[in-house]
Each structure stands twice: as C-alpha cells, then as structure tokens.
Tab-separated table of C-alpha atoms and ligand atoms in Angstrom:
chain	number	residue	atom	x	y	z
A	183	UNK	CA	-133.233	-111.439	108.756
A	184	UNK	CA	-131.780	-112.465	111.958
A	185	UNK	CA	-133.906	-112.476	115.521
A	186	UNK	CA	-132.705	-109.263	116.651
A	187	UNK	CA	-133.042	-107.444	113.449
A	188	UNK	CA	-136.678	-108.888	113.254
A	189	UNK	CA	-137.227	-107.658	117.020
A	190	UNK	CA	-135.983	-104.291	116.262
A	191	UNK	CA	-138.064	-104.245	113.395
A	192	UNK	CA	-140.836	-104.845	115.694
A	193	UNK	CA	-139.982	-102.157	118.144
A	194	UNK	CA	-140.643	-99.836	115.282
A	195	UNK	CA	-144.224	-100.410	115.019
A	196	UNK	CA	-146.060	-99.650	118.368
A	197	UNK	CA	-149.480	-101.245	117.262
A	198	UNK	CA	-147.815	-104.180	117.478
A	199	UNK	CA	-147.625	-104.153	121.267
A	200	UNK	CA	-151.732	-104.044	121.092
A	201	UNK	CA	-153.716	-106.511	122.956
A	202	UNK	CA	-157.172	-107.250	121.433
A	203	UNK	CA	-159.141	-108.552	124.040
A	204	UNK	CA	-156.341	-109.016	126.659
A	205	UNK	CA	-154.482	-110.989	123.836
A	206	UNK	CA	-151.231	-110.155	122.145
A	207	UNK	CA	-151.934	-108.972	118.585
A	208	UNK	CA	-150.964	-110.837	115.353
A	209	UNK	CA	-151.919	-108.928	112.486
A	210	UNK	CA	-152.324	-111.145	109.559
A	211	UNK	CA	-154.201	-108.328	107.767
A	212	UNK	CA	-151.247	-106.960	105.613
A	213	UNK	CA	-152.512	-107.859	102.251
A	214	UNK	CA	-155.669	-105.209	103.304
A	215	UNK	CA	-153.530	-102.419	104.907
A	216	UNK	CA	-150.143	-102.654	106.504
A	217	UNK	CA	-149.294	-100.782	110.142
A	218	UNK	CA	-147.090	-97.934	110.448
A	219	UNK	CA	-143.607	-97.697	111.872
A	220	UNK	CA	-142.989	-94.784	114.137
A	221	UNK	CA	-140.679	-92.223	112.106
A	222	UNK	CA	-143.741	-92.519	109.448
A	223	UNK	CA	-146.451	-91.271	112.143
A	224	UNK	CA	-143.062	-88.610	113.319
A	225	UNK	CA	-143.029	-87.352	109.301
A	226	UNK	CA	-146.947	-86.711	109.504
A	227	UNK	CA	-146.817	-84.952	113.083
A	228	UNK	CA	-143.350	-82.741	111.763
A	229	UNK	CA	-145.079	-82.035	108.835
A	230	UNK	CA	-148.092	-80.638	110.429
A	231	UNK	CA	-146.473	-78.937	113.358
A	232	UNK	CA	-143.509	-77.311	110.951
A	233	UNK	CA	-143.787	-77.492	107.421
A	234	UNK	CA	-147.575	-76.400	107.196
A	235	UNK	CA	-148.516	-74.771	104.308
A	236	UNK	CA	-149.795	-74.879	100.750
A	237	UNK	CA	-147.098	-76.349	98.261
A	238	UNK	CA	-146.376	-74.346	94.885
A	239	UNK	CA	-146.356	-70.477	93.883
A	240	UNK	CA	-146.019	-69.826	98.019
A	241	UNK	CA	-143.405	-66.988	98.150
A	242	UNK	CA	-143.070	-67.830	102.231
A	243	UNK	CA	-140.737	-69.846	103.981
A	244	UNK	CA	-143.290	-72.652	105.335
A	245	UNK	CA	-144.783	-73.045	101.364
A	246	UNK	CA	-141.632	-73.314	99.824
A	247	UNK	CA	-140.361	-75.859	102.717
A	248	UNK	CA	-143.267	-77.807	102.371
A	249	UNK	CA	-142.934	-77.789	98.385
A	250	UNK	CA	-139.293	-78.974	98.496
A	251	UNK	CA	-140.243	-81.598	100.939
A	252	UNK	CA	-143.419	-82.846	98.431
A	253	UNK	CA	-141.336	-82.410	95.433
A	254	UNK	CA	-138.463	-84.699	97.194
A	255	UNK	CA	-141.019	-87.084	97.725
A	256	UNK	CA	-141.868	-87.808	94.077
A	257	UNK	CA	-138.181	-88.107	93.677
A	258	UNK	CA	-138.085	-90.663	96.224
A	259	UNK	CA	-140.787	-92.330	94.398
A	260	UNK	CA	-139.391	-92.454	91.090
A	261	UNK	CA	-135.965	-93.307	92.702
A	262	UNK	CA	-137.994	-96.588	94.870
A	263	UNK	CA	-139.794	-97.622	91.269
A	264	UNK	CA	-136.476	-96.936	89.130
A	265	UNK	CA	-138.078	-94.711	87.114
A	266	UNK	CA	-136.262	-92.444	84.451
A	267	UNK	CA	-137.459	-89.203	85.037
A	268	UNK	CA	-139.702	-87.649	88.620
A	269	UNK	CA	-141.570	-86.306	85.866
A	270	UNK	CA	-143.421	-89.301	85.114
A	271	UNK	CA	-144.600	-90.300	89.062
A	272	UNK	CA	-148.118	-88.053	89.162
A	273	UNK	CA	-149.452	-88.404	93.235
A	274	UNK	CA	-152.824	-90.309	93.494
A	275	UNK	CA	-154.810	-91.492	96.135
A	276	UNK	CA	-154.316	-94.747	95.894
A	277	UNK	CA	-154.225	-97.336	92.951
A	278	UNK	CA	-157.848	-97.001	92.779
A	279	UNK	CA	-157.311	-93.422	91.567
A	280	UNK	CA	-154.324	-94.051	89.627
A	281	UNK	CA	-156.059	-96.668	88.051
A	282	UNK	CA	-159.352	-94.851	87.266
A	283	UNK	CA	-157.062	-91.517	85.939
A	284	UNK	CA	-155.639	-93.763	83.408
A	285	UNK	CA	-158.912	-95.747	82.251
A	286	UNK	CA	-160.641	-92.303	82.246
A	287	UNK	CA	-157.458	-90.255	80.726
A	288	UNK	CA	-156.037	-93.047	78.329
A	289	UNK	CA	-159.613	-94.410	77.204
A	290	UNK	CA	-160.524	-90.918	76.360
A	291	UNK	CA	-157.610	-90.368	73.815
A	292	UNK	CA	-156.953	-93.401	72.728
A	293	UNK	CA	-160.324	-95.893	72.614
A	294	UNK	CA	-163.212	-96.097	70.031
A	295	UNK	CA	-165.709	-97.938	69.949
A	296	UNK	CA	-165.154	-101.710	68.743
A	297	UNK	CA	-162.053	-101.707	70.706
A	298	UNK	CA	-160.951	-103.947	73.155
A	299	UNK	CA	-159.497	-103.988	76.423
A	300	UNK	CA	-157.649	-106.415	78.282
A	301	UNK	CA	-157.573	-107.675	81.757
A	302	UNK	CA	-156.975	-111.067	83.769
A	303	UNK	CA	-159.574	-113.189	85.833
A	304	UNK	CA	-157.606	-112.300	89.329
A	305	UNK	CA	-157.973	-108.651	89.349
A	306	UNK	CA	-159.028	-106.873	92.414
A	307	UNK	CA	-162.554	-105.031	91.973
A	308	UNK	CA	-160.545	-101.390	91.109
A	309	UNK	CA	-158.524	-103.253	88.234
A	310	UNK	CA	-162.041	-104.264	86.455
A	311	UNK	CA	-164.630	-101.495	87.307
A	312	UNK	CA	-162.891	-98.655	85.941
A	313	UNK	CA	-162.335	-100.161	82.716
A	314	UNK	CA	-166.276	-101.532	82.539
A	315	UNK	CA	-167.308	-97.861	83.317
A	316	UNK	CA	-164.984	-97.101	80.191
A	317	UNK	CA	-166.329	-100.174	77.962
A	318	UNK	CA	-170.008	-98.704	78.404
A	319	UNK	CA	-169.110	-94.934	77.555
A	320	UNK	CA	-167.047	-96.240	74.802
A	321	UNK	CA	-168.775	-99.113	73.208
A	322	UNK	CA	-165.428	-101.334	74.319
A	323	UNK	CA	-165.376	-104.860	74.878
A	324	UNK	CA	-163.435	-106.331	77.783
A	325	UNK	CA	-161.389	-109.285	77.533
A	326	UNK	CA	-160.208	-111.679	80.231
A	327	UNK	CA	-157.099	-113.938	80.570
A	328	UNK	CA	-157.854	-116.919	82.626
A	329	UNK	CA	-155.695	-119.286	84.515
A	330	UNK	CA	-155.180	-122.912	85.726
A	331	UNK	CA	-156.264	-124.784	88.683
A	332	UNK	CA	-152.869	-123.230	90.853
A	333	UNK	CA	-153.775	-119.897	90.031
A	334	UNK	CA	-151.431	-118.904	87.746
A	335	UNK	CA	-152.442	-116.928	84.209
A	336	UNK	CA	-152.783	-118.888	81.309
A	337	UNK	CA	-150.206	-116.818	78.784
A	338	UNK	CA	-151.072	-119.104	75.711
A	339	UNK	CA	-155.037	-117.837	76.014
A	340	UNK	CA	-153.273	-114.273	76.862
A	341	UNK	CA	-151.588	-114.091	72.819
A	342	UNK	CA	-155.213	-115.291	72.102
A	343	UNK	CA	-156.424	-112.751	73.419
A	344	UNK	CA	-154.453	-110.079	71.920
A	345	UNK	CA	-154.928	-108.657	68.521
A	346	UNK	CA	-155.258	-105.493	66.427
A	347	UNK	CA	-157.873	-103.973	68.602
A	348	UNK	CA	-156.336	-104.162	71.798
A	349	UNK	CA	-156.023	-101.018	72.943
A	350	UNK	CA	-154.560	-101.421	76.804
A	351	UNK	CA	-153.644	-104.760	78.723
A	352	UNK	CA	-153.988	-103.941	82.805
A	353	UNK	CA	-153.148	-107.042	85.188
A	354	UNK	CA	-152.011	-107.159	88.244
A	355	UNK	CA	-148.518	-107.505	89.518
A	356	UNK	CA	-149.669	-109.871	92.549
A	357	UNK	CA	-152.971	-111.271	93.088
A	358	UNK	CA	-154.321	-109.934	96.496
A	359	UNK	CA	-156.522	-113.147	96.876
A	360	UNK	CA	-153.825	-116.036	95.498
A	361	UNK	CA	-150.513	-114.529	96.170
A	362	UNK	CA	-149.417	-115.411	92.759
A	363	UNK	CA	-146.452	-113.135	91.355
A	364	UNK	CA	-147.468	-112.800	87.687
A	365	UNK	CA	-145.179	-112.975	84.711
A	366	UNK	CA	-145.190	-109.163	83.855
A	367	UNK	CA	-141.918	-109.132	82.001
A	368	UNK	CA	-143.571	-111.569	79.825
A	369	UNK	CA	-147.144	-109.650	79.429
A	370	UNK	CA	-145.332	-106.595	78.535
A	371	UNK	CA	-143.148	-108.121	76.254
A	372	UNK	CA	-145.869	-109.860	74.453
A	373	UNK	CA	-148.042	-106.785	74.536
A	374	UNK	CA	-145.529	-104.289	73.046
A	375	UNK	CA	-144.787	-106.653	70.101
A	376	UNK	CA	-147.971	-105.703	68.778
A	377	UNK	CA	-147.705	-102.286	69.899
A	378	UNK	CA	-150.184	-102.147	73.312
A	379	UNK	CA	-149.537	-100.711	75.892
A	380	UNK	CA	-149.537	-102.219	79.503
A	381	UNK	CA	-150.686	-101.380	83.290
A	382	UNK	CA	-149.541	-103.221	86.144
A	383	UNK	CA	-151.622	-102.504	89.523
A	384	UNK	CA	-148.393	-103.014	91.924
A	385	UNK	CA	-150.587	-102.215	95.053
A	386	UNK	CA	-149.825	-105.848	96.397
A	387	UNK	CA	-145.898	-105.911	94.791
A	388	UNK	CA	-144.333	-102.959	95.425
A	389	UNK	CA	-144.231	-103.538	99.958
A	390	UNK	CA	-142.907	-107.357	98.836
A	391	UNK	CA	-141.118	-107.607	96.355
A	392	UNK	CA	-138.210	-105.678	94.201
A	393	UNK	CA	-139.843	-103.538	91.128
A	394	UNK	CA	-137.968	-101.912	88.267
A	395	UNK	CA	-140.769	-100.017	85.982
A	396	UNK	CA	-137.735	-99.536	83.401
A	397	UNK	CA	-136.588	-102.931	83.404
A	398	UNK	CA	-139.773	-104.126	83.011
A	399	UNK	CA	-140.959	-101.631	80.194
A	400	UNK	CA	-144.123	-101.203	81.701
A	401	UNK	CA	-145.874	-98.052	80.243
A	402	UNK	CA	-147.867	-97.830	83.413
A	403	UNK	CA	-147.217	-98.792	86.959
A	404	UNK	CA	-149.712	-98.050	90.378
A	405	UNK	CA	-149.630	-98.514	93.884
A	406	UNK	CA	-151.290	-97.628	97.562
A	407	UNK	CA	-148.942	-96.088	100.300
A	408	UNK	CA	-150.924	-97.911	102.460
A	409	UNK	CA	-149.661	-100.796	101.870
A	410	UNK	CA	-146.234	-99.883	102.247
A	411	UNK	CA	-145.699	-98.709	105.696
A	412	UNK	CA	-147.122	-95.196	104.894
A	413	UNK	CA	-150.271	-93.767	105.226
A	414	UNK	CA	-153.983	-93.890	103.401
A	415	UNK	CA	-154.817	-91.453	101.039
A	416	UNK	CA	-151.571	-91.124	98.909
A	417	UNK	CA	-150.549	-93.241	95.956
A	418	UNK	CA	-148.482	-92.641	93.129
A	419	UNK	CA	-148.883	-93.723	89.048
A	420	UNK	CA	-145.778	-93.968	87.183
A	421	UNK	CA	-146.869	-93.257	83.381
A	422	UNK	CA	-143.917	-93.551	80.815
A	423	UNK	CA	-143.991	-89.248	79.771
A	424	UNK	CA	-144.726	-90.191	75.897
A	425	UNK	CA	-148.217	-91.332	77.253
A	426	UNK	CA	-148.936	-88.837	79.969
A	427	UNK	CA	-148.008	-86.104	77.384
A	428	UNK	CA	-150.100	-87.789	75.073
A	429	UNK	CA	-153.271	-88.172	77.520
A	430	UNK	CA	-155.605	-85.375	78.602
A	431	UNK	CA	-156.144	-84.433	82.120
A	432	UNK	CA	-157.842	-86.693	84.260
A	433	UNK	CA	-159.232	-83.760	86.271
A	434	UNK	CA	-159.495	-79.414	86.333
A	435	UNK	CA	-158.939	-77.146	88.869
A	436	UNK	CA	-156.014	-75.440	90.445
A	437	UNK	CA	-152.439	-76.450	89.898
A	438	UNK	CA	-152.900	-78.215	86.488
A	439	UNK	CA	-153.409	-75.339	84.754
A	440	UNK	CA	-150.634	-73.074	82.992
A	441	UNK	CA	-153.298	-70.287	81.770
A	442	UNK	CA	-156.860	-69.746	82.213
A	443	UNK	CA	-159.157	-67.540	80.548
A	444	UNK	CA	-163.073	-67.747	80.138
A	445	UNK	CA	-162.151	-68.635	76.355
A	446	UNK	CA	-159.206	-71.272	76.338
A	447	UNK	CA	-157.229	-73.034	79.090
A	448	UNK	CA	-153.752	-74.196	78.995
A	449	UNK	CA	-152.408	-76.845	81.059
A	450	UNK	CA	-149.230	-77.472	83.229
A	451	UNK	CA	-146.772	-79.655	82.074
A	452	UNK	CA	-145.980	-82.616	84.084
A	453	UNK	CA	-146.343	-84.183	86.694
A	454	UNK	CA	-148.753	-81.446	87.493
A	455	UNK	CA	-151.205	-81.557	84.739
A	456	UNK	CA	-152.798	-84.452	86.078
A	457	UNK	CA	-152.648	-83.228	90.044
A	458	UNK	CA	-155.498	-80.694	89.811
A	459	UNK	CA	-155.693	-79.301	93.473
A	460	UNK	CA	-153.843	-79.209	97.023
A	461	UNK	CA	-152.203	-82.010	97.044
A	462	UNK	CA	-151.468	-84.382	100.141
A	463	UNK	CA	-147.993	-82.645	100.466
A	464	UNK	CA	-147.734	-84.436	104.083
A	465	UNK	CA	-148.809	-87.538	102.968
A	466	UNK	CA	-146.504	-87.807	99.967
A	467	UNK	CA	-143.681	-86.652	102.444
A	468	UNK	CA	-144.557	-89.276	104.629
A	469	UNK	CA	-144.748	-91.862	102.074
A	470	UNK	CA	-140.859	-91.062	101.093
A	471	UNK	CA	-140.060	-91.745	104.456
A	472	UNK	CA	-142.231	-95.119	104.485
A	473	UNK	CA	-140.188	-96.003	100.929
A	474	UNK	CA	-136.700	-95.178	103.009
A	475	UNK	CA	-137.495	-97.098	106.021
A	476	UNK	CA	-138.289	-100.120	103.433
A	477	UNK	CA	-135.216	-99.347	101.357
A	478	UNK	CA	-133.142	-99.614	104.526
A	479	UNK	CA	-134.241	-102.686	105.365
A	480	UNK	CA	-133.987	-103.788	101.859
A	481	UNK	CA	-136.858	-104.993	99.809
A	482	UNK	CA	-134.189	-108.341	98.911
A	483	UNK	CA	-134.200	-109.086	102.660
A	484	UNK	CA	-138.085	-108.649	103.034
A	485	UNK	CA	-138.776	-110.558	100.057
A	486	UNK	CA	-136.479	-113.762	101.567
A	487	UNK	CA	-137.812	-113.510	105.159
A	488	UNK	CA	-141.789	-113.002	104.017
A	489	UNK	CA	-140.972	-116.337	101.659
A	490	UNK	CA	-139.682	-117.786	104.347
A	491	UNK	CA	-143.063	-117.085	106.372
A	492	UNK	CA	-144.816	-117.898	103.190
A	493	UNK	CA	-143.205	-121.716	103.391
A	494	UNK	CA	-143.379	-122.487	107.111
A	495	UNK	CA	-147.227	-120.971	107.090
A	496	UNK	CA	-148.123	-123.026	104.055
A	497	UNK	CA	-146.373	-126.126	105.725
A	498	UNK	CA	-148.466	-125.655	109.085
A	499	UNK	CA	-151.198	-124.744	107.657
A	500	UNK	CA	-151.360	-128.227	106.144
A	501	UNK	CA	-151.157	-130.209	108.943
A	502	UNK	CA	-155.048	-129.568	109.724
A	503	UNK	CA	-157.296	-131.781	108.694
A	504	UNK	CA	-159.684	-130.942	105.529
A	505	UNK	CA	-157.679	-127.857	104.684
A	506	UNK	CA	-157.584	-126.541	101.488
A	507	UNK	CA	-155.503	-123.863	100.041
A	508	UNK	CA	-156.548	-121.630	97.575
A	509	UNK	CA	-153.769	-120.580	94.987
A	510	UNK	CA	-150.528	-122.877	94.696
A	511	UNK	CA	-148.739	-120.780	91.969
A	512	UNK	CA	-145.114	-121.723	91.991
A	513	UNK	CA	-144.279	-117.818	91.979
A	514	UNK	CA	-145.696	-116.754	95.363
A	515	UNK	CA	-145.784	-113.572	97.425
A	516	UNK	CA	-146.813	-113.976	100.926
A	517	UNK	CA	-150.343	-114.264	101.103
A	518	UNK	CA	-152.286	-117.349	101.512
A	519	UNK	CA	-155.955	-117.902	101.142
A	520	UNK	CA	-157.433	-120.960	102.594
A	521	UNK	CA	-160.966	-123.003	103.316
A	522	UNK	CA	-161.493	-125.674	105.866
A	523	UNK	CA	-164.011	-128.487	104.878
A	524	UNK	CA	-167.302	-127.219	104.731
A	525	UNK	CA	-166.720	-124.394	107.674
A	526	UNK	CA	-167.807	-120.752	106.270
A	527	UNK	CA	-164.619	-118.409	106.090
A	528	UNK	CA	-166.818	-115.530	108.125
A	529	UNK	CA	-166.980	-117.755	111.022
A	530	UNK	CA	-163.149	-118.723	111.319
A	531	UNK	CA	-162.167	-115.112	110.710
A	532	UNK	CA	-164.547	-114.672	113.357
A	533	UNK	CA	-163.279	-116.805	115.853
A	534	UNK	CA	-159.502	-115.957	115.269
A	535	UNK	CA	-160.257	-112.521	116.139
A	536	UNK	CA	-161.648	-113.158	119.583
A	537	UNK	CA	-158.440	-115.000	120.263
A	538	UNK	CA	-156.835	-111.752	119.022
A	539	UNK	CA	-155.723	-112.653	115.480
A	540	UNK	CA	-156.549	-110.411	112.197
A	541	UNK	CA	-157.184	-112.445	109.096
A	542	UNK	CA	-159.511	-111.035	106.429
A	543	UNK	CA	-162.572	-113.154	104.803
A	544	UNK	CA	-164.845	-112.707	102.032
A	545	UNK	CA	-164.221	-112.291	98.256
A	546	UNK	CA	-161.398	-109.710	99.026
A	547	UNK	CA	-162.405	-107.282	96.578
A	548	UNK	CA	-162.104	-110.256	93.783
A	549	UNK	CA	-165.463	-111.117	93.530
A	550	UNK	CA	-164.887	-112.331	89.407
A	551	UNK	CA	-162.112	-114.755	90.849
A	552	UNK	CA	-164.041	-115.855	93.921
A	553	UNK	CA	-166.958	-117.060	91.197
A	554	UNK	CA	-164.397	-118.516	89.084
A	555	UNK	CA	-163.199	-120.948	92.079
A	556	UNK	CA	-166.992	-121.506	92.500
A	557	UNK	CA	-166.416	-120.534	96.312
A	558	UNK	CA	-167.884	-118.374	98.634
A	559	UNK	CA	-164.908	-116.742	99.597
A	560	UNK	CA	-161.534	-117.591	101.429
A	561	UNK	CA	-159.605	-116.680	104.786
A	562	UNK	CA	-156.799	-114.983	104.088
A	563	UNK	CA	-153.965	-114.913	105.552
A	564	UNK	CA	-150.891	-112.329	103.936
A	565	UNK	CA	-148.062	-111.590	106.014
A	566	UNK	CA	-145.645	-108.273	106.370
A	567	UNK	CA	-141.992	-108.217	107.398
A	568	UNK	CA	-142.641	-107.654	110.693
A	569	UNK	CA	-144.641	-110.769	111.259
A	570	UNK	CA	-142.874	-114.049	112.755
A	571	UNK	CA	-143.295	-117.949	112.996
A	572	UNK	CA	-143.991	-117.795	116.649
A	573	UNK	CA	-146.865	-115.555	115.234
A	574	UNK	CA	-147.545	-118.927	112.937
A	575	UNK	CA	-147.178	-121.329	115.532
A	576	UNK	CA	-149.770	-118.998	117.560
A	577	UNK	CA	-152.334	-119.071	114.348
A	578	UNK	CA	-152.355	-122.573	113.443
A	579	UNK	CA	-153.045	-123.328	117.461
A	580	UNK	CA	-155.463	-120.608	117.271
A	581	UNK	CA	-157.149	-122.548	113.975
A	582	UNK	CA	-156.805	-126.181	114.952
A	583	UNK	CA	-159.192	-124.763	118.351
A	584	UNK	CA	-161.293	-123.116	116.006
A	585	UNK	CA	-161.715	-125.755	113.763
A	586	UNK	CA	-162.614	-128.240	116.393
A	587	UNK	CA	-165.293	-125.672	117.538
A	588	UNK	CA	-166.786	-125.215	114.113
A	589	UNK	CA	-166.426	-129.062	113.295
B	795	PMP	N1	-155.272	-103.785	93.578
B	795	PMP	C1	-154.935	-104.757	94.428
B	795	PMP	C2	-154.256	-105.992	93.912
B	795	PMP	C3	-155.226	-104.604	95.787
B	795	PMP	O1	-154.896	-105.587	96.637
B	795	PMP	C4	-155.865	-103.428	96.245
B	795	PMP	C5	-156.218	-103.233	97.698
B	795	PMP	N2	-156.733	-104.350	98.344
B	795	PMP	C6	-156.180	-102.447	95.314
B	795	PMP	C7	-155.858	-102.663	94.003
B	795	PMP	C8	-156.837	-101.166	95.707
B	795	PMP	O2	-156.004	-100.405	96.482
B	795	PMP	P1	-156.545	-99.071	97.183
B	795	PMP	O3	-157.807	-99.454	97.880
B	795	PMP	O4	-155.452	-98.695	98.127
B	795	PMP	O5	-156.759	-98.055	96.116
C-alpha cells in the first residue's frame, strides 16, 4: 500500500480525525472493534431514510426494496467467504450468536451424553461458554488442545485428543489475545478423517486475512461485522447445508416458520429456518457494503501492509527495556500483546490513553489463556489497515514516557 493510497484510506474514516484530549487519535483498539468508513455509516442512513420497511411477504415497494437489498447482502457474504451456495450464510448477531446457535442447534441433534467436545486453550470467552452450557445439559465432556511457549497449538496433543466420541472440534481462526493464525486446513483435515465436524470462530480472520470456507472444508465458519468495517449487531454463520438441514432451529417465531397450527409447525427452509424474526435488514445491507469496501482494497493488500505494521511494531516495541511479548507464533496476524517488567497492564493502558492512544488491557475475553500464561493480563496492541508507522513511532514514544513514569 503506497502513502497516498494509505492517506486516502484514512480520509475514509472520519473518527480518525478525533482528538482525545486535544491529541490526535491512534486507535490501536482494532482487535476489540474496528471504526467505520463513511459509505458504511451512508448505507445505514440510505437505508433508513429510503429503503425502510419490513423484509419478506411485503407486497409494497419499500418491503420488497429492502428485501432485495438484505437478500443481496447474504450473497455478498457468501460471495466474501467463497461459499457454495447463499443458502448456507444464516445472519447472526455476531459470532457470539452464531456460535451459541450452533452449540445449542448442533449439540441438540447430534450430542449424548459421554460425548466429547473439542476446543483449544486460546479461545475467546464465546468459543468456550457456549459449549460448557452444552456439556452440563448434556452430560459432555470438554476437551482442550494446548500449545507451546510461542503460542502456537500443539497438533500432536490435538490427534490425542480426538477419538470416537468427538462429536464437534471449534477453534479459533486467530487468537484475539496472541495473534497467532492457526493451522485450520490442518484441524479440519485431521478432524474429518475421523468423521467430526469442525467450527472456526473467524471473528479475528475474516477483516485480516484471505478466507475460503470451501477450500478449507470447514463445516462451520463465524464472524462479527464489527470487526470488519461494518456495524455491531450483525454477523453471519456459514454452515455447510447438509448440517443446517440436519440441525433444528436454534430459535421460533416469525419468519422461520413455513406453517403453523396449534397442533404441528413446519419450518422454512434455509437460510430462514434459523432467522426467527425481523431481521437487521439495514445492518446486513450495510455489512455488504463494509465486505465491498474491503474487497476493493483487497484483503491480499491488507494482509501485506498490517504484516508489515505487525514487523516494524514488534521491532520497536523491543527496543524498551524489560519488555516482554506475549505470543511469538511464526504465523501472525496483527495483534500484539505485551507486559513491561513488573508494571500492571491497567496502568499503561491507562496512561496511553491520556496521551490519546487506544490499546486494550485485561484478559481480553481469554481468561483460560491468560491463566495458562500465569499472567494477569496483557496490553494489547492489534492494528487495522488504516493504521500507520508514524502511528508506531507515536506509541512506542508514548510507552517509553510511560514506562519511565511507572518505573
Ligand atoms: N471470538 C474472537 C476470537 C473474538 O476476538 C471475539 C471478539 N473479541 C469474539 C469471538 C466475539 O465476538 P462478538 O463479541 O462480536 O460476538
């Protein structure tokens, strides 16, 4: 990405103009929630000034508009993930929902008691609790592939780990906390020789990095618009149709049905079946737009110029004194965690905000990980496209001063 594409870039998203306390803004919060370009916030404002009105079964002009524009979406969405069919790409809220319809929807049909369930130890909190809340209705036990000292997943304790009563694997694309890119070719491969299937939460893989649900063969694949330039409260779950078909509905009302009587229901076939209710027809329209302002970039291009950030942060991050990174996989997206000496993580995200600088602290929604590391928690760092090394050189300054001050 050359300087004037990256500046243009930036003229996109107005937030970044901010000042937080009379200081330019660097948003280093990406990993969390990314910000908006402008045709993205334009898309929500059309969509509520001129394509207003309840999607599906409208016979008016505004309702079918408005279901064209939500049913484009999904084929935007199943274009962006390379699925096979829009069919398979049901709207969610989020991954957390996504997630949660298939541990509710898939455990339902498929586990019994004595089975077993498999995650890794660098899941985010809505990759783990779902699944719990299914071990304890079900009588399931859940197992956990761990990983080495760089924070990468340790595949030999992974075959371990599978075995005739695996029911599901679900790991995460990229960890939110580490950065590591995890093999998922490989999981899935390894999985479906023995006949599981696999879900990959994508919420921290599909803004960075190029994903291909068909090449990879995964039978399940979630993420958060959020995180992709679009806005909160829409999500989408690819399910390969053979499972969807095969799964109940994750929730009743309107829209999933195909006939209702007080004595027997019918349901909708998909994607519908398993979007009971109005659906966020501006936010999934919205979202496609987010998905074709990234695709016109080019998700190649981001992926190069965020590991380019990725190298020059790491590099400067090292130059202070008693600094410790956490997560050195050698397959890395663009986040970096880090500690300094003894100095709580709360206190230098603390700091770096006065001088105007979003990082995020804490256990990041990891809090199995966190315990793992036997740490409190980390700063994090995770970087967008939009984000520059003269943001870099501006954080490490920022640090070293906060540093001293904490020292
Ligand atoms: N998984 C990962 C890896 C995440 O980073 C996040 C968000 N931090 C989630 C799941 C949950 O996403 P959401 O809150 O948008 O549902």
């Amino acid at each position: 990405m050359n300087e004037q594409e990256l500046q243009n870039i930036r003229a996109d998203f107005p937030i970044l103009q901010e000042k937080i306390y009379n200081k330019d803004l660097i948003y280093f919060d990406n990993g969390a929630t990314t910000q908006k370009p402008r045709c993205v916030v334009e898309k929500i404002e059309e969509g509520y000034y001129h394509l207003n009105a309840n999607i599906h079964r409208g016979v008016h002009f505004l309702s079918q508009k408005a279901t064209e524009a939500h049913e484009a979406a999904r084929t935007t969405v199943a274009e962006f993930l390379h699925a096979s069919k829009r069919e398979e790409i049901i709207f969610t809220r989020g991954t957390t929902e996504a997630i949660n319809l298939v541990a509710s929807s898939f455990g339902e049909a498929f586990c019994h008691e004595g089975d077993e369930i498999i995650v890794s130890v660098m899941e985010h909190h809505s990759n783990i609790v779902p699944w719990q809340m299914l071990c304890e209705r079900k009588g399931l036990t859940l197992r956990v592939i761990p990983m080495n000292e760089f924070g990468e997943l340790n595949i030999d304790e992974y075959k371990k780990l599978l075995n005739s009563r695996t029911r599901i694997v679900s790991v995460g694309h990229v960890s939110n906390v580490l950065g590591t890119i995890n093999p998922v070719a490989e999981i899935i491969t390894l999985a479906h020789n023995q006949n599981i299937p696999v879900l990959v939460d994508g919420a921290q893989s599909v803004p960075h990095i190029p994903v291909n649900v068909m090449e990879l063969d995964a039978d399940f694949y979630v993420f958060s618009g959020h995180k992709i330039y679009g806005p909160t409260g829409i999500g989408a779950l690819y399910g390969k149709e053979k499972w969807l078909n095969a799964m109940p509905p994750y929730q009743g009302g309107g829209e999933m049905i195909s006939t209702v009587t007080f004595k027997k229901t019918t349901y909708n076939e998909l994607p519908f079946k398993f979007e009971a209710g109005t659906p966020d027809y501006i936010g999934s329209t919205a979202l496609a737009e987010a998905l074709r302002y990234v695709q016109d970039i080019g998700i190649e291009k981001i992926a190069a110029h965020e590991h380019d950030l990725l190298i020059y942060g790491t590099q400067r991050l090292m130059e202070i004194e008693g600094m410790r990174i956490i997560g050195t996989a050698k397959n890395k997206s663009a986040v970096i965690s880090f500690l300094v000496g003894n100095i709580h993580p709360y206190d230098v995200g603390m700091l770096l905000d006065k001088l105007g600088i979003a990082v995020r602290t804490g256990h990041h929604c990891a809090q199995p990980l966190i315990d793992s590391l036997g740490i409190a928690g980390t700063v994090r760092a995770s970087f967008a496209f939009y984000n520059t090394k003269e943001e870099i050189d501006e954080f490490i300054k920022a640090l070293k001063r906060v540093v001293e001050m904490l020292s």
